[in-house]
Amino acid sequence: MKKKDTTIAVFGIFIVAVVAYLPALENDFVSWDDHEYIYENPHITSLDIRFIKWAFGEFYAFNWHPVTWISHAIDYALWGLNPYGHHLTGIFIHSLNSVLVFLLGLKLLRCYRGMASEYILLTDNAIMTAAFVSGVLFGIHPIHVESVAWVSERKDLLCGLFFILSIIYYVSYADSCSGAKSACNPSWLSDRNYLKSFGFFVMAVFSKAMAVTLPALLLVIDWHPFNRFKKGETKRVFYEKIPFVLISFYLSFATIAAQPSLSVGNYPLMYRLFVGFNSMLAYIRNIFLPQNLSPMYLHPDDIDGVSFVPSFILASLVSAVLVWLAKEGRRTALAVWLCYIISLLPVIGIIKVGSQSMADRYVYLPGAALFFGFSFGAVFFAQRINHKLSKGSSAIFRAGLASSAIICILALAVLTKAQIGVWRDSISLWQRAVYVISKTDERKDYYRNSSLVYLFLGKAYKEQGRLQEAIEYFSETLRRNPRFIDVYIYLGEAFTLTGQLNEAARTYTDALNISTNAGNNVNLLTGLSNVYIKQQKFDEAIEAYRSLIKLKEDLVWPHFAIAGLLAKQGRLDDAIKEYRYIISRQNKYAVAHNNLGDLYERQKRFNEALNEFRIVFEVNPQFKGIREKIVRLEKLL
């Protein structure tokens, strides 16, 4: 196998992946986590020691991944809040990962060859072809768009980078210890390849906790192709994993501590089994038939105790067949299957259940195993068929395979471009999610939490000032989930901004009739008060503010609003009482002293007014107009 061929393949894969994702450079940030991770994150605006302490010492956005935060901070230093630069970095890392998938496949297949009779037909060209196809598939498949075109999923890309590097160096280490080779270092803790593997593993878990499955994957690699579980070496194989396992346990517990919402208590075991087995097979379907990819796959309703059985039976049959093949000496398929399942475990739904049943980003690393397995299997069987053909038939067969491969790659590239367009901005993102959900709803009842998708689209429209469309989707959200109190708040705000004040008041009132959460009620009463003020219904506004005070007696600002409304009504004595109460709570509140002074002046109580204005001057000498007020009253007195 010539080094020149490998170099050409590396550049080819990198360029293909870059070209496939170039349209993402035109994408904006989206309002799903990007605000928290990037454009509203004050921590990434500097790369000083304070930032480093924060990145390594604090949970943020329910996560602990310091390497990811450092990456975002570097991007901010280079590009500011220009999404172009952030996307460029993501495309570069993904393209590099595609190359690493190729190099890992090349390395593994070189190790595989000659270890068993099933590999006897693997020529240098076959190995190069299988590895190249796996790298290209990884680089251009649309199921990876979520990880690449969504800036907040930088953690996927970084985790993939270090995860694959760790495996590459471990393969080099394991290869030196396999068979009759004598290069195995007796002290594995001082072996350079082993230490590099461990170092990159640490970087992977510091990028995303999903990398905690790596020790189990390394055991699979030890089993096949290296067959290290033999007399006298089994203990060493397990001892080697102890440092990896310790880091994995620590990061697993840290992740659970950072994300209390990961509790599965709201989901019975049978439901979690359904989600787990169904998603396991659904990812395979989406890889081989990437249609109806969505930013959000929701939990289906009405799952009974046996709904998971078909998926379980199919997964069990596949596993049984692969185990039988392994017993017959054909271990590769089972090794690929195990790597796929193991790497999915943290997000498969049996252990963790979130607002989604599955997500394209979850298969960024597990998909690499499937791409490798498919590429290797296709090349292996093509080699066997080609070996039996005549020279003329062989040429036609190879030309047909090449044509089919090119067509598939072009089709995937087209689908990838379309999927990148889904992530163009928040509106296009949630329009796609709504489209997929609406197609599904035509065939069955609503999905659990389907209202979330309509809410997110409504919020996206609201952020862009497209309020009538926002109202439409907020209303649809409430039709699907009439007790979703947050949506009443958004809908009330949208009605208020469009001048539909009666509808806004009715929305807030309807929500107050069913809401039992004090925090929500504070927001609802605040919105309702603002509507009443716009309607010149000052008595109703005052009553709403007083109801708000009953909920949270420590709030001062509602008293300030009430005082202003009383003053507008000419009820100066009542307004003065409110300002005095505010000042009793916050003695240095300059605005309250100023407003109280204005009311005293309106009542011709000039000495008291002058006293209030002097307090304002003491608190804030730069308070607008305060000097003129003091001079004016001093002349009167």
XYZ file of C-alpha atoms in Angstrom:
637
model
C 0.000 0.000 0.000
C 1.711 3.171 -1.172
C 2.040 6.172 1.121
C 1.117 8.377 -1.845
C -2.270 6.649 -2.140
C -2.963 7.225 1.538
C -2.052 10.911 1.234
C -4.330 11.351 -1.776
C -7.174 9.619 0.073
C -6.674 11.840 3.128
C -6.859 15.035 1.074
C -9.756 13.671 -0.948
C -11.873 12.857 2.114
C -11.057 16.184 3.766
C -11.997 18.180 0.664
C -15.204 16.182 0.073
C -16.335 16.802 3.673
C -15.463 20.511 3.498
C -17.299 20.988 0.201
C -20.347 19.100 1.500
C -20.635 21.437 4.502
C -19.665 24.762 2.884
C -23.350 25.864 2.781
C -23.310 25.877 6.598
C -21.079 28.979 6.469
C -24.192 30.962 5.519
C -26.122 29.751 8.558
C -26.916 31.913 11.553
C -26.933 30.946 15.197
C -30.183 29.311 16.327
C -32.158 30.021 19.473
C -31.750 26.445 20.702
C -28.837 26.482 23.183
C -26.701 28.793 21.009
C -27.750 31.746 23.148
C -26.675 29.968 26.321
C -23.495 28.519 24.830
C -22.376 31.402 22.604
C -24.009 34.754 22.099
C -25.336 35.278 25.648
C -22.513 33.468 27.433
C -20.391 36.087 29.259
C -17.745 33.531 30.241
C -16.329 32.856 26.763
C -15.537 36.500 26.034
C -12.044 36.198 27.502
C -9.275 33.625 27.669
C -7.754 34.655 30.982
C -7.093 32.615 34.117
C -10.549 33.451 35.473
C -12.111 31.823 32.402
C -9.926 28.722 32.763
C -10.977 28.370 36.411
C -14.614 28.695 35.388
C -14.312 26.211 32.498
C -12.767 23.532 34.700
C -14.468 24.372 37.967
C -18.122 25.108 37.228
C -21.186 23.422 35.770
C -22.862 25.588 33.150
C -25.967 24.914 31.073
C -26.247 21.544 32.902
C -22.885 20.426 31.533
C -19.221 20.146 32.429
C -17.032 20.090 29.340
C -14.051 22.444 29.754
C -12.384 21.604 26.436
C -15.582 22.572 24.613
C -15.758 25.889 26.469
C -12.131 26.619 25.583
C -12.933 25.936 21.927
C -15.860 28.364 22.010
C -13.717 30.987 23.751
C -11.019 30.676 21.073
C -13.681 31.096 18.390
C -14.997 34.187 20.175
C -11.474 35.622 20.319
C -11.027 34.994 16.584
C -14.490 35.763 15.230
C -16.493 37.510 17.916
C -20.166 36.732 17.407
C -19.911 36.255 13.649
C -21.507 32.825 13.073
C -19.422 32.353 9.906
C -16.259 31.752 11.914
C -17.905 29.434 14.419
C -19.314 27.319 11.589
C -15.939 27.318 9.811
C -14.293 25.802 12.879
C -16.984 23.132 13.106
C -16.599 22.208 9.437
C -12.820 21.938 9.838
C -13.071 19.639 12.876
C -15.696 17.424 11.216
C -13.597 17.123 8.067
C -10.617 16.179 10.214
C -12.747 13.577 11.977
C -13.715 12.111 8.598
C -10.034 11.695 7.789
C -9.445 10.055 11.173
C -12.268 7.581 10.524
C -10.464 6.642 7.310
C -7.097 6.277 9.059
C -8.640 4.202 11.859
C -10.343 1.931 9.320
C -7.080 1.574 7.423
C -5.225 0.689 10.592
C -7.812 -1.841 11.775
C -8.105 -3.557 8.405
C -4.351 -3.900 8.151
C -4.437 -5.613 11.538
C -7.411 -7.763 10.508
C -5.809 -9.062 7.359
C -4.186 -12.436 7.739
C -5.648 -13.162 11.192
C -8.341 -15.458 9.793
C -9.279 -17.050 6.518
C -12.216 -14.695 6.009
C -9.754 -11.897 5.245
C -7.712 -13.774 2.677
C -9.255 -11.798 -0.199
C -8.468 -8.396 1.358
C -5.932 -6.887 -1.017
C -4.264 -3.533 -0.428
C -6.756 -1.943 -2.808
C -9.676 -3.540 -0.974
C -8.434 -2.255 2.371
C -7.903 1.226 0.951
C -11.353 1.196 -0.670
C -13.177 0.069 2.483
C -11.437 2.637 4.669
C -11.936 5.384 2.094
C -15.664 4.678 1.733
C -16.156 4.689 5.516
C -14.406 8.079 5.758
C -16.433 9.577 2.928
C -19.731 8.271 4.325
C -18.889 9.689 7.722
C -17.972 13.008 6.127
C -21.036 13.600 3.965
C -23.916 11.740 5.597
C -26.867 14.044 6.425
C -27.389 12.438 9.842
C -24.267 14.331 10.986
C -25.595 17.744 9.959
C -27.019 18.374 13.433
C -23.583 17.901 15.005
C -21.795 20.069 12.431
C -24.240 22.862 11.534
C -25.410 23.434 15.119
C -22.696 25.480 16.825
C -23.736 24.325 20.301
C -22.879 20.758 19.311
C -19.180 21.591 19.035
C -18.855 19.142 21.908
C -19.833 16.309 19.545
C -17.094 17.221 17.095
C -14.381 17.655 19.709
C -15.367 14.480 21.514
C -15.266 12.634 18.183
C -11.834 14.049 17.363
C -10.186 12.930 20.592
C -12.224 9.722 20.840
C -11.033 8.473 17.440
C -7.442 9.555 18.130
C -7.549 7.602 21.387
C -8.682 4.460 19.544
C -6.040 4.915 16.839
C -3.234 4.987 19.379
C -4.768 2.132 21.341
C -4.862 0.026 18.172
C -1.153 0.715 17.717
C -0.545 -0.326 21.314
C -2.721 -3.464 21.091
C -1.146 -4.420 17.770
C 2.277 -4.405 19.418
C 0.946 -6.802 22.074
C -0.914 -9.215 19.818
C 0.157 -12.518 18.345
C 3.818 -13.347 18.347
C 4.982 -9.745 18.278
C 7.703 -8.865 20.749
C 7.256 -5.091 20.821
C 4.771 -5.170 23.696
C 5.997 -3.028 26.571
C 5.960 -5.078 29.807
C 5.074 -1.907 31.693
C 2.035 -0.672 29.815
C 1.864 2.489 31.936
C 5.050 3.694 30.266
C 4.085 2.725 26.724
C 3.877 5.849 24.537
C 0.935 4.676 22.452
C -0.985 3.641 25.569
C -0.317 6.999 27.248
C -1.341 8.903 24.112
C -4.518 6.863 23.964
C -5.305 7.673 27.580
C -4.479 11.361 27.122
C -6.792 11.713 24.144
C -9.505 9.836 26.049
C -9.283 12.414 28.846
C -9.609 15.184 26.247
C -12.644 13.378 24.793
C -14.533 13.133 28.088
C -13.562 16.742 28.859
C -15.330 17.619 25.602
C -18.459 15.519 26.108
C -19.304 12.895 28.700
C -20.597 10.476 26.051
C -16.978 9.340 25.604
C -17.195 7.366 28.868
C -18.024 4.258 26.811
C -14.511 4.120 25.339
C -13.078 1.562 27.846
C -15.758 -0.950 26.830
C -15.032 -0.335 23.148
C -11.338 -0.965 23.744
C -12.234 -4.337 25.267
C -14.148 -5.169 22.078
C -11.046 -4.283 20.048
C -8.942 -6.450 22.366
C -11.322 -9.324 21.618
C -11.351 -8.682 17.885
C -9.194 -8.360 15.915
C -6.379 -8.753 18.457
C -7.658 -11.835 20.327
C -5.920 -10.709 23.510
C -8.232 -12.683 25.809
C -5.994 -15.680 25.993
C -4.180 -17.490 28.754
C -1.854 -15.256 30.692
C -3.007 -11.964 29.122
C -6.612 -11.503 30.260
C -5.664 -9.837 33.565
C -3.396 -7.377 31.829
C -6.147 -6.475 29.354
C -8.468 -5.533 32.211
C -5.775 -3.821 34.282
C -5.000 -1.581 31.318
C -8.550 -0.247 31.415
C -8.535 0.774 35.087
C -7.359 4.385 34.458
C -9.967 4.740 31.700
C -12.720 3.303 33.891
C -11.900 5.583 36.826
C -12.183 8.671 34.623
C -15.413 7.308 33.111
C -17.017 6.748 36.507
C -16.044 10.216 37.686
C -17.425 11.933 34.575
C -20.614 9.825 34.662
C -21.394 10.891 38.223
C -20.468 14.509 37.437
C -22.836 14.520 34.463
C -25.695 13.106 36.521
C -25.017 15.723 39.219
C -25.056 18.503 36.616
C -28.320 17.338 35.059
C -30.923 16.506 37.705
C -33.538 16.425 34.939
C -32.100 13.110 33.768
C -34.225 11.311 36.303
C -36.223 8.510 34.728
C -38.834 8.448 37.451
C -41.535 9.868 35.188
C -41.049 7.055 32.661
C -41.836 3.427 33.523
C -39.376 0.692 32.652
C -41.458 -0.680 29.765
C -41.582 2.761 28.216
C -37.811 3.174 28.519
C -37.293 -0.249 26.963
C -39.449 0.789 24.032
C -37.491 4.008 23.578
C -34.177 2.175 23.843
C -34.799 -0.663 21.414
C -36.795 1.486 19.019
C -34.132 4.202 18.796
C -31.372 1.594 18.421
C -32.982 0.364 15.208
C -34.315 3.758 14.115
C -30.783 5.146 13.907
C -29.826 2.319 11.552
C -32.885 3.065 9.428
C -32.020 6.777 9.335
C -28.465 6.005 8.275
C -29.479 3.739 5.405
C -32.621 5.723 4.536
C -32.064 9.320 5.706
C -35.587 10.637 5.215
C -37.646 12.753 7.611
C -34.620 13.687 9.703
C -35.767 16.108 12.372
C -34.187 18.387 14.981
C -36.470 16.808 17.575
C -37.834 13.265 17.781
C -40.547 13.278 20.414
C -41.807 10.594 22.747
C -44.885 8.824 21.354
C -47.987 8.590 23.521
C -49.935 5.498 24.446
C -47.029 3.105 24.846
C -48.261 -0.087 26.479
C -46.292 -2.794 28.206
C -45.525 -4.780 25.045
C -44.803 -2.008 22.541
C -41.057 -2.557 22.787
C -41.360 -6.265 21.948
C -41.055 -6.044 18.107
C -37.898 -3.929 18.357
C -36.553 -6.175 21.091
C -37.189 -9.319 19.020
C -35.507 -7.834 15.937
C -32.490 -6.619 17.906
C -32.247 -10.007 19.623
C -32.415 -11.885 16.299
C -29.654 -9.705 14.848
C -27.542 -10.261 17.948
C -28.151 -14.023 17.890
C -27.099 -14.314 14.249
C -23.957 -12.285 14.872
C -23.050 -14.352 17.933
C -23.447 -17.517 15.859
C -21.180 -16.062 13.160
C -18.612 -15.153 15.814
C -18.621 -18.725 17.110
C -17.945 -19.810 13.527
C -14.856 -17.597 13.525
C -16.401 -14.561 11.838
C -16.208 -11.996 14.591
C -16.144 -8.742 12.636
C -19.901 -8.177 12.367
C -20.453 -8.815 16.084
C -17.553 -6.500 16.976
C -19.103 -3.715 14.882
C -22.546 -4.338 16.411
C -21.121 -4.245 19.939
C -19.250 -1.003 19.263
C -22.454 0.546 17.935
C -24.599 -0.549 20.890
C -22.022 0.275 23.569
C -21.346 3.774 22.256
C -25.119 4.440 22.176
C -25.788 3.300 25.744
C -25.514 6.711 27.473
C -28.227 8.196 25.249
C -30.307 5.218 24.169
C -33.199 5.973 26.509
C -33.097 2.991 28.868
C -30.699 4.732 31.230
C -31.550 8.349 30.336
C -34.824 9.820 29.139
C -35.047 13.503 28.255
C -37.484 15.559 26.235
C -36.511 13.590 23.100
C -36.689 9.892 22.369
C -33.620 10.133 20.108
C -31.479 12.719 18.298
C -29.276 12.722 15.214
C -26.349 14.086 17.240
C -26.391 11.000 19.457
C -25.237 8.836 16.553
C -22.217 10.953 15.561
C -19.745 8.448 17.047
C -21.867 5.256 16.968
C -22.495 5.893 13.278
C -18.778 5.557 12.566
C -18.958 1.887 13.575
C -21.848 1.308 11.165
C -20.116 3.128 8.310
C -17.011 1.033 8.869
C -18.998 -2.196 9.096
C -20.981 -1.420 5.962
C -17.887 -0.394 3.967
C -15.888 -3.414 5.051
C -18.774 -5.809 4.405
C -19.536 -4.329 0.973
C -15.909 -4.494 -0.146
C -15.416 -7.973 1.283
C -18.434 -9.437 -0.518
C -17.640 -7.507 -3.692
C -14.155 -9.035 -3.616
C -15.592 -12.529 -3.236
C -18.023 -12.046 -6.110
C -15.394 -10.435 -8.299
C -12.988 -13.302 -7.577
C -15.433 -15.740 -9.210
C -16.078 -13.678 -12.352
C -14.312 -13.811 -15.671
C -12.041 -10.940 -16.658
C -14.674 -9.248 -18.837
C -17.474 -9.709 -16.323
C -15.191 -8.499 -13.563
C -14.569 -5.191 -15.334
C -18.316 -4.638 -15.826
C -18.968 -5.572 -12.202
C -16.339 -3.132 -10.903
C -17.650 -0.362 -13.160
C -21.173 -0.973 -11.874
C -20.008 -0.831 -8.253
C -18.080 2.389 -8.857
C -21.084 3.988 -10.571
C -23.404 2.929 -7.752
C -21.007 4.306 -5.142
C -20.763 7.658 -6.927
C -24.560 7.899 -7.232
C -24.990 7.122 -3.525
C -22.377 9.678 -2.529
C -23.948 12.362 -4.709
C -27.404 11.562 -3.313
C -26.098 11.842 0.249
C -24.408 15.149 -0.599
C -27.709 16.534 -1.921
C -29.549 15.396 1.207
C -26.829 16.895 3.383
C -27.133 20.263 1.658
C -30.896 20.211 2.201
C -30.456 19.278 5.855
C -27.935 22.092 6.339
C -30.658 24.440 5.135
C -32.849 23.212 7.988
C -30.309 24.700 10.419
C -30.096 28.026 8.553
C -31.881 29.890 11.366
C -34.355 29.311 14.176
C -37.415 29.612 11.966
C -36.257 27.107 9.342
C -35.159 24.770 12.136
C -38.522 24.600 13.865
C -40.470 24.705 10.619
C -38.782 21.421 9.770
C -39.603 19.942 13.165
C -43.243 21.003 12.834
C -43.385 19.537 9.316
C -42.110 16.135 10.477
C -44.427 16.093 13.483
C -47.455 17.120 11.396
C -46.773 14.300 8.922
C -46.670 11.821 11.782
C -49.788 13.269 13.385
C -51.751 12.443 10.251
C -51.242 8.760 11.039
C -51.550 8.657 14.832
C -52.327 10.644 17.947
C -50.172 13.510 19.081
C -46.680 12.773 20.255
C -45.855 13.403 23.869
C -44.469 16.958 24.191
C -45.326 17.784 20.566
C -46.436 21.170 21.891
C -42.756 21.991 22.481
C -42.018 22.083 18.763
C -44.864 24.508 18.062
C -43.785 26.637 21.025
C -40.209 26.876 19.719
C -41.411 27.903 16.260
C -43.693 30.512 17.814
C -40.773 31.897 19.847
C -38.601 31.999 16.719
C -41.240 34.032 14.900
C -41.641 36.313 17.922
C -37.892 36.974 18.071
C -37.988 37.999 14.398
C -40.921 40.334 14.994
C -43.332 38.177 12.974
C -45.962 38.384 15.670
C -49.064 37.165 13.834
C -47.268 33.951 12.893
C -46.023 33.664 16.465
C -49.610 33.978 17.715
C -50.698 31.219 15.330
C -48.142 28.750 16.678
C -48.568 29.739 20.320
C -52.287 29.098 19.874
C -51.575 25.697 18.310
C -49.271 24.904 21.237
C -52.100 25.570 23.675
C -54.493 23.492 21.605
C -52.122 20.564 22.085
C -51.342 21.313 25.715
C -53.903 23.660 27.326
C -52.034 23.658 30.656
C -48.690 24.866 29.254
C -48.595 28.078 31.324
C -45.401 29.510 29.811
C -47.132 29.638 26.439
C -49.920 31.829 27.820
C -47.218 34.311 28.822
C -45.681 34.341 25.329
C -49.097 34.539 23.684
C -50.178 37.384 25.963
C -47.002 39.299 25.116
C -47.575 38.785 21.379
C -51.187 39.955 21.621
C -50.046 43.018 23.585
C -47.363 43.916 21.058
C -49.872 43.696 18.188
C -52.393 45.856 20.034
C -54.891 43.021 20.547
C -55.381 44.037 24.153
C -58.684 42.284 24.837
C -57.225 39.006 23.614
C -54.115 39.600 25.722
C -56.173 40.253 28.873
C -58.270 37.148 28.220
C -55.135 35.052 27.687
C -53.557 36.158 30.958
C -56.842 35.696 32.851
C -57.374 32.194 31.448
C -53.869 31.220 32.550
C -54.350 32.617 36.058
C -57.455 30.477 36.437
C -55.434 27.261 35.993
C -51.917 28.180 37.131
C -50.703 27.038 40.536
C -47.095 28.167 40.192
C -46.256 31.417 42.003
C -43.442 32.297 39.620
C -45.697 31.933 36.593
C -48.442 33.903 38.295
C -46.071 36.803 38.914
C -45.338 36.974 35.179
C -49.011 36.593 34.298
C -50.125 39.349 36.660
C -47.357 41.616 35.419
C -48.480 41.110 31.831
C -52.126 41.590 32.770
C -51.305 44.831 34.620
C -49.467 46.182 31.581
C -52.468 45.394 29.394
C -54.840 47.188 31.780
C -52.569 50.230 31.785
C -52.596 50.339 27.975
C -56.411 50.095 28.157
C -56.481 52.973 30.668
C -58.062 50.590 33.186
C -56.014 51.873 36.104
C -58.169 50.425 38.909
C -57.917 46.951 37.382
C -54.169 47.389 36.923
C -53.769 48.419 40.575
C -55.781 45.389 41.662
C -53.572 43.101 39.564
C -50.448 44.603 41.109
C -51.884 44.115 44.614
C -52.592 40.459 43.795
C -48.984 40.191 42.697
C -47.790 41.645 46.022
C -49.844 39.050 47.893
C -47.905 36.350 46.024
C -44.490 37.870 46.735
C -44.537 40.363 49.573
C -40.832 41.095 49.232
C -41.301 42.737 45.810
C -40.958 46.537 45.821
C -41.459 47.426 42.173
C -45.234 46.685 42.139
C -45.650 49.346 44.845
C -43.764 51.738 42.565
C -46.125 50.926 39.683
C -49.158 51.349 41.939
C -47.869 54.727 43.156
C -47.501 55.938 39.582
C -51.033 54.847 38.689
C -52.499 56.480 41.801
C -50.714 59.694 40.930
C -52.176 59.574 37.412
C -55.645 59.275 38.970
C -54.991 62.271 41.198
C -55.013 60.151 44.338
C -51.931 61.864 45.661
C -52.238 60.909 49.324
C -52.516 57.235 48.430
C -49.578 57.559 46.055
C -47.518 59.257 48.786
C -48.228 56.334 51.123
C -46.883 53.916 48.505
C -43.691 55.933 48.003
C -43.158 56.154 51.758
C -43.491 52.386 51.996
C -40.977 51.945 49.163
C -38.519 54.299 50.905
C -38.963 52.419 54.173
C -37.769 49.320 52.321
C -35.093 51.001 50.207
C -33.976 54.246 51.817
C -31.497 55.139 49.061
C -33.969 54.682 46.194
C -33.369 58.026 44.439
C -36.266 57.720 41.963
C -38.747 57.083 44.787
C -37.508 60.143 46.732
C -37.711 62.244 43.552
C -41.266 61.123 42.750
C -42.347 61.657 46.352
C -40.873 65.155 46.195
C -42.816 65.860 43.004
C -46.068 64.841 44.734
C -45.319 67.035 47.760
C -44.654 69.945 45.397
C -47.990 69.338 43.646
C -49.639 69.555 47.108
C -47.739 72.802 47.880
C -45.830 71.022 50.657
C -42.585 72.697 49.582
C -40.462 72.009 52.677
C -41.149 68.283 52.474
C -40.538 68.338 48.730
C -37.214 70.165 49.175
C -36.151 67.623 51.794
C -36.826 64.736 49.378
C -34.947 66.439 46.550
C -31.932 67.018 48.804
C -31.901 63.311 49.648
C -31.916 62.537 45.924
C -28.913 64.860 45.466
C -27.045 63.132 48.300
C -27.691 59.725 46.825
C -27.006 60.705 43.204
C -25.725 64.240 42.453
C -26.019 63.489 38.712
C -29.756 62.743 38.913
C -31.356 64.518 35.963
C -32.887 67.893 36.855
C -32.396 67.570 40.612
C -30.220 70.701 40.987
C -32.809 72.825 39.207
C -35.586 71.502 41.476
C -33.622 72.304 44.626
C -32.747 75.837 43.402
C -36.355 76.506 42.402
C -37.767 75.472 45.794
C -35.064 77.280 47.765
C -36.080 80.496 45.969
C -39.730 79.882 46.864
C -38.845 79.356 50.505
